[in-house]
GROMACS .gro file of C-alpha atoms in nm:
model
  439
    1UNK     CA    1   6.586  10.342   9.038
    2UNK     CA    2   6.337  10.418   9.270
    3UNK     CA    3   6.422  10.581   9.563
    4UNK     CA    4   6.745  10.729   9.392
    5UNK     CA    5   6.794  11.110   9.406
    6UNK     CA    6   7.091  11.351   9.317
    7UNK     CA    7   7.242  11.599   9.417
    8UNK     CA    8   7.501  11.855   9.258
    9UNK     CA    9   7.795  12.067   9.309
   10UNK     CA   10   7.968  12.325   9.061
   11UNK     CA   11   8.259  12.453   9.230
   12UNK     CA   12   8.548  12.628   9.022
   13UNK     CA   13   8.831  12.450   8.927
   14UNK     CA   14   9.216  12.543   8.719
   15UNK     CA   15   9.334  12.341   8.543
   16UNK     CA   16   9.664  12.379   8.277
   17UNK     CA   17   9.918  12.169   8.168
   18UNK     CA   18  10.113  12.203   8.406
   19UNK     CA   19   9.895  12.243   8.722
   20UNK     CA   20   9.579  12.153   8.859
   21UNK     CA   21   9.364  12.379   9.147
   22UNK     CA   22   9.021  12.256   9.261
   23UNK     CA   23   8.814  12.495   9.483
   24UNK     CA   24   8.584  12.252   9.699
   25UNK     CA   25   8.418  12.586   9.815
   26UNK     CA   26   8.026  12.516   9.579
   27UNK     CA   27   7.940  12.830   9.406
   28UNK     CA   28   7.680  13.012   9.604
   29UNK     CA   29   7.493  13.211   9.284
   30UNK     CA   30   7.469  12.855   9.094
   31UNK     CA   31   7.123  12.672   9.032
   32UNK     CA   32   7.022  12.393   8.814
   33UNK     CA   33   6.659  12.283   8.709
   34UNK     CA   34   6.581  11.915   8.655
   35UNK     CA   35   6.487  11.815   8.334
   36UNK     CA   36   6.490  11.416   8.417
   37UNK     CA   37   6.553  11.168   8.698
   38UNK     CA   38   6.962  11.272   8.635
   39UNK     CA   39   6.937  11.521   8.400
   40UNK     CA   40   6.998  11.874   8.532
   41UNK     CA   41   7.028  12.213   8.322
   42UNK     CA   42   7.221  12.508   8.433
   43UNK     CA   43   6.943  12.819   8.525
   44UNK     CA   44   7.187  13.067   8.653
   45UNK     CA   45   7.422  13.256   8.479
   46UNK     CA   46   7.742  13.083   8.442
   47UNK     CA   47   8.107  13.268   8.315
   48UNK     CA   48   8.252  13.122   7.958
   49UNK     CA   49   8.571  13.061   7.952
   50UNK     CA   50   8.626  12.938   8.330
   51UNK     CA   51   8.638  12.593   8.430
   52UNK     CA   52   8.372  12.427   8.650
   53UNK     CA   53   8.427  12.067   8.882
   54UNK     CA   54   8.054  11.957   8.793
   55UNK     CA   55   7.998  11.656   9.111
   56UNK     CA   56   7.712  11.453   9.122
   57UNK     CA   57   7.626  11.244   9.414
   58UNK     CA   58   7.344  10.950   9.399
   59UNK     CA   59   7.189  10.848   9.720
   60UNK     CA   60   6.981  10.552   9.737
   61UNK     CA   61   6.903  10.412  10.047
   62UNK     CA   62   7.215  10.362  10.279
   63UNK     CA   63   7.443  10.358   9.970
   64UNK     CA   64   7.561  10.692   9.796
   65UNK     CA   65   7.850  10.738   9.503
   66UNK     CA   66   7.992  11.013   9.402
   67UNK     CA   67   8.095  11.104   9.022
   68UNK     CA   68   8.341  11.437   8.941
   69UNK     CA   69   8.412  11.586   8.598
   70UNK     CA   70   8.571  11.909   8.499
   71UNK     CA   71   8.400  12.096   8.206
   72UNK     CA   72   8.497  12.437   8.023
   73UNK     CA   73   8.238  12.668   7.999
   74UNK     CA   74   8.324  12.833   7.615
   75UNK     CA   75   8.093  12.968   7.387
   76UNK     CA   76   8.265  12.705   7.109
   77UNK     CA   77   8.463  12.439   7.118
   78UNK     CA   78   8.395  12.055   7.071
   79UNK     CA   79   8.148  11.944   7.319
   80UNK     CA   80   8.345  11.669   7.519
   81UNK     CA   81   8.293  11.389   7.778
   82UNK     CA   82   8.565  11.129   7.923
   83UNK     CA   83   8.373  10.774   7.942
   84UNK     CA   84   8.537  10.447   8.101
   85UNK     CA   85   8.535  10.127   7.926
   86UNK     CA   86   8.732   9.927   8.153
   87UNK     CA   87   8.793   9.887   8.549
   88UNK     CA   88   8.536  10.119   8.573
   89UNK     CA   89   8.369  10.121   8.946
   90UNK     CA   90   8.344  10.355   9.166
   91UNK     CA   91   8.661  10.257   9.299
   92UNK     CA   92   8.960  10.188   9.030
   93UNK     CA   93   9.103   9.821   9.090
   94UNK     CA   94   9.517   9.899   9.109
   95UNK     CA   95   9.560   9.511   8.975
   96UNK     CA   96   9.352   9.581   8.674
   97UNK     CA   97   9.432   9.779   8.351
   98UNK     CA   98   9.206  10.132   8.331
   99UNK     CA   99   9.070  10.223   8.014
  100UNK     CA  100   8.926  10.568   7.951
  101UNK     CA  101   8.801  10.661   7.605
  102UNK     CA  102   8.715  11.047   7.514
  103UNK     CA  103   8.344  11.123   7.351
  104UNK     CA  104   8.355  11.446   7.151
  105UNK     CA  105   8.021  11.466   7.085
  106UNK     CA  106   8.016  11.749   6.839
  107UNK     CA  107   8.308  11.648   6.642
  108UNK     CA  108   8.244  11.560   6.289
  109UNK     CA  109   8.409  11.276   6.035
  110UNK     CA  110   8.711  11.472   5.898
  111UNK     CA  111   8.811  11.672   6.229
  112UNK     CA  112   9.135  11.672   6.288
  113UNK     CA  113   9.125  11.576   6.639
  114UNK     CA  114   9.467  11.622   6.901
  115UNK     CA  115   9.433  11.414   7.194
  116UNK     CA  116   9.662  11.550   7.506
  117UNK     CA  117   9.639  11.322   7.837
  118UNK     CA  118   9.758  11.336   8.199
  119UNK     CA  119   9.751  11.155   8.472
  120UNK     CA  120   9.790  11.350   8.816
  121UNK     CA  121   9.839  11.234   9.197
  122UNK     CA  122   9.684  11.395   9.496
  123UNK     CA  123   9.919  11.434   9.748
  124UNK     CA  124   9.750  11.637  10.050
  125UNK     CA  125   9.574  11.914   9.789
  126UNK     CA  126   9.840  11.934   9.535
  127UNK     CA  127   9.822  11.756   9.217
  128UNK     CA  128  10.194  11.637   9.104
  129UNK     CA  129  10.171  11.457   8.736
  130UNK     CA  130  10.253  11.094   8.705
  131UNK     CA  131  10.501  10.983   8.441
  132UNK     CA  132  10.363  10.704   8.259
  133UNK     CA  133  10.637  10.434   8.097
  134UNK     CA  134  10.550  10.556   7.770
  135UNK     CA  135  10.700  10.938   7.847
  136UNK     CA  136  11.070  11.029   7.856
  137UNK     CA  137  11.032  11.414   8.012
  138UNK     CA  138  10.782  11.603   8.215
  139UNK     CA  139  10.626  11.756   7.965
  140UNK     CA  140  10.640  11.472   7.718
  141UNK     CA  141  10.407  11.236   7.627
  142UNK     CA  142  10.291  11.027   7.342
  143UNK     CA  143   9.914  10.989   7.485
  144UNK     CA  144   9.805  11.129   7.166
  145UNK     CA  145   9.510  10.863   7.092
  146UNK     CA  146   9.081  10.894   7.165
  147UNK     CA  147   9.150  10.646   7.466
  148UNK     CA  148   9.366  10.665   7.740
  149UNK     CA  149   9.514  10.307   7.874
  150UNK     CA  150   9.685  10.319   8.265
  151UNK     CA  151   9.845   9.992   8.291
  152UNK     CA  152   9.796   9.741   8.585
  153UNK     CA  153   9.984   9.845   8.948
  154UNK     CA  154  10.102  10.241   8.803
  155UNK     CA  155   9.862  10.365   9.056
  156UNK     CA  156   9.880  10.317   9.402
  157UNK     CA  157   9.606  10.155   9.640
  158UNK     CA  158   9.405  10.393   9.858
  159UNK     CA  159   9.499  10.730   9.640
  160UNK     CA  160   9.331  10.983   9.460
  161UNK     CA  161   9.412  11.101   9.107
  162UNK     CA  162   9.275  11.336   8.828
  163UNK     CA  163   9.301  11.275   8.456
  164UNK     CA  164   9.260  11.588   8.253
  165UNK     CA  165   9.241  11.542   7.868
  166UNK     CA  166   9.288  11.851   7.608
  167UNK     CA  167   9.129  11.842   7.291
  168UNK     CA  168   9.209  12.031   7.013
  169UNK     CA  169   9.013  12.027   6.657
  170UNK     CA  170   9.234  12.211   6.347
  171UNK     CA  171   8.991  12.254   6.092
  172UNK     CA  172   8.913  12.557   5.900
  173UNK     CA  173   8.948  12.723   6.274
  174UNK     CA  174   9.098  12.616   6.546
  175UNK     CA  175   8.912  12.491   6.869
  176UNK     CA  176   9.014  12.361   7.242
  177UNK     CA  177   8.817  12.229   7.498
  178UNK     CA  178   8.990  12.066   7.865
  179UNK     CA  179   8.826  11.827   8.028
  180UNK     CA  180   8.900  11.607   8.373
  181UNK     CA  181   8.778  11.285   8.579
  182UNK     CA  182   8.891  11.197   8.908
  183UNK     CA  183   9.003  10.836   9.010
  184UNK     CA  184   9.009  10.664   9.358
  185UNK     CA  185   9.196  10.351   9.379
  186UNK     CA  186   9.021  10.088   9.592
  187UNK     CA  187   9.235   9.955   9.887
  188UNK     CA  188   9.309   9.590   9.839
  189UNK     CA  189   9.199   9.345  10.157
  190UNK     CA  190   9.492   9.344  10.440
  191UNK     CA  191   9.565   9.243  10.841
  192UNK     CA  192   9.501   8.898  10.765
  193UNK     CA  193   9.682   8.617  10.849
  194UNK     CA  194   9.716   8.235  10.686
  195UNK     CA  195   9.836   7.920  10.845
  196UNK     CA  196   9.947   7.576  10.628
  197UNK     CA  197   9.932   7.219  10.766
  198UNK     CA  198  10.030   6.942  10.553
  199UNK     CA  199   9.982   6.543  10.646
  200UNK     CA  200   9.978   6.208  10.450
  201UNK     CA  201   9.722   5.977  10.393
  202UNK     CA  202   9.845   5.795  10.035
  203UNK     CA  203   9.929   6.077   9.892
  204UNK     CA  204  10.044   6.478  10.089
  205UNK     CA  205   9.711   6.676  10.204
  206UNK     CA  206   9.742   7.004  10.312
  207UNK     CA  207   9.492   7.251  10.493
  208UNK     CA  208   9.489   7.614  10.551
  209UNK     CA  209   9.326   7.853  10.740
  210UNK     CA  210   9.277   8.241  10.688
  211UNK     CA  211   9.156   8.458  10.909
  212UNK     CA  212   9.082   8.841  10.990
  213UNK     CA  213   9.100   8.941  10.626
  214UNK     CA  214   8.926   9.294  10.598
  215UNK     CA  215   8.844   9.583  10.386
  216UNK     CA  216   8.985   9.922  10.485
  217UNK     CA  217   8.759  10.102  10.282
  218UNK     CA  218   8.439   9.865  10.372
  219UNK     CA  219   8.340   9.740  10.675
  220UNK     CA  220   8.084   9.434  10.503
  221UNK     CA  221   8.266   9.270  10.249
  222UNK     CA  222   8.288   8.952  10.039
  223UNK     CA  223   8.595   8.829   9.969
  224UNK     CA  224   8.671   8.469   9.718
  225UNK     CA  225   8.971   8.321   9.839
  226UNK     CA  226   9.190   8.183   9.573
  227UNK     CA  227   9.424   7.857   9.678
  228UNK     CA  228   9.683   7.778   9.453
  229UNK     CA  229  10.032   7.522   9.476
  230UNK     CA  230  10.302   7.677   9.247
  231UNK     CA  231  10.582   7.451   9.132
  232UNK     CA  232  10.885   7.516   8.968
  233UNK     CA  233  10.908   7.220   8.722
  234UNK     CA  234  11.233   7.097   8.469
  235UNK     CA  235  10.998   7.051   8.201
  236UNK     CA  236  11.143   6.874   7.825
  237UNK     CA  237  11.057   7.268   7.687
  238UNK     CA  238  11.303   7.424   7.955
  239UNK     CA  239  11.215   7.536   8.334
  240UNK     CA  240  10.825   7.676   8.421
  241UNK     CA  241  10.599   7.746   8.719
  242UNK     CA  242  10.293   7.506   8.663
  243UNK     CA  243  10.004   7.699   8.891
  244UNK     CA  244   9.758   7.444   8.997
  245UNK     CA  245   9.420   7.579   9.193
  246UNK     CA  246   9.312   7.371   9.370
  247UNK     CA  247   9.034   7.544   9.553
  248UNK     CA  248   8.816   7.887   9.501
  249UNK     CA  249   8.533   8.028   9.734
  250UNK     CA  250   8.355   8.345   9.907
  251UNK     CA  251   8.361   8.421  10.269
  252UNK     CA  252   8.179   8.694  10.431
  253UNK     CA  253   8.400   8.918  10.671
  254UNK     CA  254   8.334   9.279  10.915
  255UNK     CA  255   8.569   9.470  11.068
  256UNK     CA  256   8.429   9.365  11.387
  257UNK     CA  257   8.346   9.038  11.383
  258UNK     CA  258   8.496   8.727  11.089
  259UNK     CA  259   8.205   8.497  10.999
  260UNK     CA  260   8.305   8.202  10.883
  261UNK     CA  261   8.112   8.031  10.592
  262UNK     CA  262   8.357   7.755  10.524
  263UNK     CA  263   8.572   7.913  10.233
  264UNK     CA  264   8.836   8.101  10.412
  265UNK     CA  265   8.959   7.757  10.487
  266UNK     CA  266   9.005   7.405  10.310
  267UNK     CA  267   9.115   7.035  10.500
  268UNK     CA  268   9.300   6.775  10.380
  269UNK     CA  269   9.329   6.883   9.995
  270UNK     CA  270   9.585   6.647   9.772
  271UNK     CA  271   9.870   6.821   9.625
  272UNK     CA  272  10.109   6.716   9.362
  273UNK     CA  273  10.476   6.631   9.469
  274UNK     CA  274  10.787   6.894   9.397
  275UNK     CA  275  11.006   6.823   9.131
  276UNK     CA  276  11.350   6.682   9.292
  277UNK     CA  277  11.559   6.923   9.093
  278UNK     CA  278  11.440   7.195   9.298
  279UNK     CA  279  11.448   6.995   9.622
  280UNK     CA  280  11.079   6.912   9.591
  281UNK     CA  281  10.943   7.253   9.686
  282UNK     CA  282  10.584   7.329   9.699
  283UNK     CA  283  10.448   7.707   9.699
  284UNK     CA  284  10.115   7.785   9.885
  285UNK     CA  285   9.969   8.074   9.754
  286UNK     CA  286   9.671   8.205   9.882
  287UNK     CA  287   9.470   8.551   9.707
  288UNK     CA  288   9.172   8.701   9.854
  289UNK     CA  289   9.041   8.893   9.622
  290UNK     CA  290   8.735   9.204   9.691
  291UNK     CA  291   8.448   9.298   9.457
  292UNK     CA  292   8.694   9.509   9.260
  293UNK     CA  293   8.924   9.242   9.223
  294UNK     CA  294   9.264   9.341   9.385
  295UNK     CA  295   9.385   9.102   9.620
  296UNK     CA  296   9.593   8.992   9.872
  297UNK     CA  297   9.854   8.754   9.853
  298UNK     CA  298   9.973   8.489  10.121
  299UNK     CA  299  10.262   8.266  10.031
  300UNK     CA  300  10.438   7.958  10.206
  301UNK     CA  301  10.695   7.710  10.141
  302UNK     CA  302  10.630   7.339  10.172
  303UNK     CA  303  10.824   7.017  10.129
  304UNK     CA  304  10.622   6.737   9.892
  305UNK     CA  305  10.804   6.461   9.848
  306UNK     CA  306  10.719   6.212   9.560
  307UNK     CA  307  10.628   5.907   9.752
  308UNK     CA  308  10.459   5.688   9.543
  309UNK     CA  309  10.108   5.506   9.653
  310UNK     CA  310  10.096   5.179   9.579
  311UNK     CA  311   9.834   5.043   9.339
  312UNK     CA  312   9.609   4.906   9.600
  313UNK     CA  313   9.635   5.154   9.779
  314UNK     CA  314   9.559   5.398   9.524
  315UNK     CA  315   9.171   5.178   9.427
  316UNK     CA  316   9.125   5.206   9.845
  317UNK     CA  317   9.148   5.629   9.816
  318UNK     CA  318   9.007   5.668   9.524
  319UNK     CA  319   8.686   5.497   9.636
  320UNK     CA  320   8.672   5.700   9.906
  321UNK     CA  321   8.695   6.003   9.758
  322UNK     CA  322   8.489   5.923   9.430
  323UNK     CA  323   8.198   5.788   9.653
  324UNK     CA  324   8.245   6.157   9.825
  325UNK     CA  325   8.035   6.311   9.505
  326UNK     CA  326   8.323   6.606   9.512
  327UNK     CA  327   8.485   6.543   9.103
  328UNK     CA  328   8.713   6.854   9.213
  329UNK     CA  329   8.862   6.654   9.533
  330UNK     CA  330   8.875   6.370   9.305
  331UNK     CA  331   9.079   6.492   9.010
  332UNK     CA  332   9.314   6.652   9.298
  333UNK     CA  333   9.414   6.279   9.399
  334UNK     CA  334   9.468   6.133   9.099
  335UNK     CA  335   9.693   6.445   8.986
  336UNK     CA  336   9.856   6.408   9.295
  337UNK     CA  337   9.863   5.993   9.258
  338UNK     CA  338  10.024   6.060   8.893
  339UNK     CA  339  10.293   6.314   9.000
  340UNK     CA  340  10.438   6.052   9.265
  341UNK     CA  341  10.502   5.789   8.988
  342UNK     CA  342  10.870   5.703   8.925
  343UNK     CA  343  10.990   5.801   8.613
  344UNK     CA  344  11.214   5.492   8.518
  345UNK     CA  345  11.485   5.603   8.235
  346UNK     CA  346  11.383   5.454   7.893
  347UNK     CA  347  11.594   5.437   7.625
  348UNK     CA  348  11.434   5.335   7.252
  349UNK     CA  349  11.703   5.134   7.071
  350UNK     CA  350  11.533   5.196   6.747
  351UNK     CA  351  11.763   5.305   6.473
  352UNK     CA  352  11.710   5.663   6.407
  353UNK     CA  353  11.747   5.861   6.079
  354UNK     CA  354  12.106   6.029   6.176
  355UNK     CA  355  12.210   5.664   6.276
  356UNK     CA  356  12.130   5.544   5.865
  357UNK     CA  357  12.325   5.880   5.719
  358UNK     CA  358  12.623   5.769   5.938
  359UNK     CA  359  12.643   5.413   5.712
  360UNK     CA  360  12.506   5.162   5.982
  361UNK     CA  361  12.525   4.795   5.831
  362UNK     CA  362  12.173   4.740   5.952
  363UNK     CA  363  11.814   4.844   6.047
  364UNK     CA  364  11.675   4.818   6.430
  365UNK     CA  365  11.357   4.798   6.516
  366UNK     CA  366  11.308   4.759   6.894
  367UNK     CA  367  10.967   4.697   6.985
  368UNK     CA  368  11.023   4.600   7.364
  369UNK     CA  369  10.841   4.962   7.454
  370UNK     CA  370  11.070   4.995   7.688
  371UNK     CA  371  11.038   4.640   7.889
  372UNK     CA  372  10.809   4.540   8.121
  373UNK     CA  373  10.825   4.780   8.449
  374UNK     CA  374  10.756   5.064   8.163
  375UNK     CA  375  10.446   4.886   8.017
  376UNK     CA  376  10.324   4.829   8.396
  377UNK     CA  377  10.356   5.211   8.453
  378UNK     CA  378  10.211   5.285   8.098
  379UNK     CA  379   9.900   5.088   8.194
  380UNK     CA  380   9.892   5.259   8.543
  381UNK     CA  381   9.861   5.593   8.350
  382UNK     CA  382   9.594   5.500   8.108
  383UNK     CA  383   9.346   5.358   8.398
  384UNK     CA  384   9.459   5.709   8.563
  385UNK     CA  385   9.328   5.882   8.211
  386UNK     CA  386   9.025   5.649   8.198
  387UNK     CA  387   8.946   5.734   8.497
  388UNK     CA  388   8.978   6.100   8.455
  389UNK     CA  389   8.755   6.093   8.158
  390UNK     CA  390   8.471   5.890   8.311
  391UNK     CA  391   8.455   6.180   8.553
  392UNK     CA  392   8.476   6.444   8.367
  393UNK     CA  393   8.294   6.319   8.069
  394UNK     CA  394   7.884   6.445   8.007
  395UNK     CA  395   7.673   6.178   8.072
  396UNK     CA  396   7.347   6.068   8.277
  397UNK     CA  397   7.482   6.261   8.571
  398UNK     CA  398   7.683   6.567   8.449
  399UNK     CA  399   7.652   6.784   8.171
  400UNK     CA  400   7.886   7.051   7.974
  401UNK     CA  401   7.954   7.407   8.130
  402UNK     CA  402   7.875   7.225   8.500
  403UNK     CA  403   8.266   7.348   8.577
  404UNK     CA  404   8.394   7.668   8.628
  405UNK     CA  405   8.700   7.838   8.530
  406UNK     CA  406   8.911   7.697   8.827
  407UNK     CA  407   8.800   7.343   8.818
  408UNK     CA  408   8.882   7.377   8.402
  409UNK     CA  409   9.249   7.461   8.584
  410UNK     CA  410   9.232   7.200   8.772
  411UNK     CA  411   9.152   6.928   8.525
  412UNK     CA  412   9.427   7.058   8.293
  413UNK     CA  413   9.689   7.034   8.600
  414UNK     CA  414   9.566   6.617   8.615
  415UNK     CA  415   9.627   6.596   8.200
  416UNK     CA  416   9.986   6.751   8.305
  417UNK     CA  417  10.054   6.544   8.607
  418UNK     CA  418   9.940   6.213   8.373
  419UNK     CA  419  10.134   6.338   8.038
  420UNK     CA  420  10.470   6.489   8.226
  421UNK     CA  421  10.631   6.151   8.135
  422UNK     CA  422  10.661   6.065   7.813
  423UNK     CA  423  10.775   5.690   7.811
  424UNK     CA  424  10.448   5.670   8.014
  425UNK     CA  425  10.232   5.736   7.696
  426UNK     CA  426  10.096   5.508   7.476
  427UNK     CA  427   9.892   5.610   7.148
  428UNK     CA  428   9.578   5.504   7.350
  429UNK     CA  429   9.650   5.769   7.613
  430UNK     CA  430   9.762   6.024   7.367
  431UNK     CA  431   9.405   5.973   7.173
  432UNK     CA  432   9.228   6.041   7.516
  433UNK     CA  433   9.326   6.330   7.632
  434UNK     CA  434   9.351   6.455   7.240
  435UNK     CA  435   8.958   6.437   7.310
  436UNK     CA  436   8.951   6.621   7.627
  437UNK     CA  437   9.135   6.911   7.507
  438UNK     CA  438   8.911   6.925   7.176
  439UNK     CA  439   8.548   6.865   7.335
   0.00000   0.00000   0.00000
């Protein structure tokens, strides 16, 4: 990169089992010549056996990052390295799994290789070692593998940690080589607030508005807010949260100043109705997420109840809001449209296989489907799903991969709201949305 240049720092470090010491203090008789853009080789005289906190800093332009390693200086021993393969900025994401694999470079097929990790806390200068789930004592664990997993939320936002990994290769003679990385967690965004309107027009809209979301550890940053309904449904498989997004964006904020680009808000979005058993609750969640991708959270309770819109009413919206060009907005209001349907109780007088081992004198067939206020609401669903499938089918006008991984969610949260019911479904309906889920 051009304009990039380095700089490094060996200061001594200790580092045992059981304790870690870092001297920030560089050492004053240490040079390095530069073989590379990078690439530096030791030209003083350095002591074997000692350990060394090798720190590289890149600078380029305003922007700088900073990298620290231990390494043992032995005279043998397998050359190692500790390489990242997941969550692995400069900053470690606390909401995300961390991955770190060891590289002995000068270890051969047949070594037997012992793997021995930590994982270490800075609390003001002193290290204290961090008992992961997987270890019953202090000095216990069972981290004996070439990579080295720290689940999601064991470390703690805005700290600093070290990981220290001893090797040792039995072969014909034995051979041990320590090695460490340090971590900084990123800090996720905080001191914002969120407000939640809700109003009716058909079907419930809601809006809400965030504001002074900001980075402690970055004064320009880019947040995507994430806005979600969560609703705790009595499903025919037992009781479930169904998460529906229903809207995903970037803003742009400073710790001085909040500029708005129109994503740390949305108006007037349809939500589904509450299920009754749970007194028709509605939960808005909101998660602004940073470049890392720890988050926020906001949360509020809402009352949606299931009021359903008329079917003239329903063609009035929905030509509104399909002439609006936004498929997204669209699909919200029919989801919400289907979820407000009365579910009528339907009973199928059929006889049924237990009914002929019990000795019944006769064979029913009933072939009413229900009667005719269930075939008027079976109809009203599959115009719902043919409409649902004209929009989100490729044609003249659209085209496949055109939606993201939210709007996916929110097409799946319509097929649930249309296919909660099943007296609702015919074999017509069932054969659409077969076709959705396939193509």
């Amino acid at each position: 990169m051009n304009g990039t240049t380095y700089t490094f720092r060996f200061p001594r470090a200790y580092m045992s089992v059981a304790e870690i010491r870092i001297d920030e203090t560089p050492l004053d008789n240490c040079f390095v010549k530069e073989l590379s853009r990078g690439i530096v080789q030791l030209s003083s005289v350095v002591s074997t056996h000692l350990d060394y906190a090798v720190t590289v800093t890149v600078h380029g332009g305003s922007l700088e990052r900073t990298f620290t390693q231990i390494a043992s200086m032995t005279e043998t021993g397998p050359s190692l390295a500790i390489n990242c393969s997941l969550n692995c900025n400069d900053k470690v994401a606390v909401s995300s799994k961390l991955t770190l694999v060891a590289w002995c470079q000068s270890c051969v097929p047949g070594d037997d290789v012992k793997y021995d990790w930590h994982l270490w806390e800075n609390l003001n200068g002193r290290y204290e070692r961090v008992l992961m789930s997987t270890e019953s004592q202090e000095n216990d664990t069972t981290c004996n593998s070439q990579a080295f997993n720290v689940p999601s939320f064991v470390l703690l936002s805005g700290k600093s940690y070290v990981v220290t990994l001893f090797v040792t290769i039995a072969n014909h003679t034995k051979h041990e080589r320590k090695i460490y990385r340090k971590i900084q967690t990123n800090t996720p965004p905080t001191d914002g607030v969120c407000s939640v309107s809700k109003d009716t027009d058909a079907v419930t809209l809601i809006s809400v508005n965030c504001s002074n979301w900001t980075d402690p550890d970055d004064s320009l940053q880019t947040f995507v807010y994430l806005y979600e309904t969560v609703i705790r449904r009595n499903l025919t498989h037992g009781i479930d949260d169904i998460v529906s997004i229903v809207y995903e964006g970037k803003c742009f904020s400073g710790l001085e100043t909040f500029v708005d680009l129109g994503e740390s808000s949305i108006a007037d979005v349809p939500v589904q109705a509450g299920d009754p058993v749970f007194g028709y609750n509605v939960t808005v969640r909101v998660r602004i997420f940073d470049i890392y991708g720890d988050y926020a959270t906001f949360v509020k309770n809402i009352t949606v109840f299931s009021n359903e819109v008329s079917s003239e009413s329903f063609d009035e919206q929905f030509s509104k809001y399909n002439l609006s060009g936004n498929d997204i907005q669209t699909l919200n209001f029919i989801g919400a449209a289907a979820s407000s349907l009365r579910q009528l109780p339907y009973t199928d007088a059929t006889t049924k296989e237990e009914d002929v081992f019990r000795g019944v004198e006769s064979i029913y067939i009933d072939d009413t489907d229900g009667g005719p206020e269930i075939i008027n609401y079976q109809q009203r669903v599959l115009k719902l799903i043919r409409l649902v499938e004209k929009i989100i089918t490729p044609g003249c006008n659209n085209k496949h991969g055109r939606y993201n991984l939210a709007d996916i969610q929110t097409i799946y949260s319509t097929l649930d709201a249309l296919t909660r019911y099943q007296p609702y479904l015919t074999l017509e309906a069932v054969f659409s949305t077969e076709y959705w889920i396939i193509h």
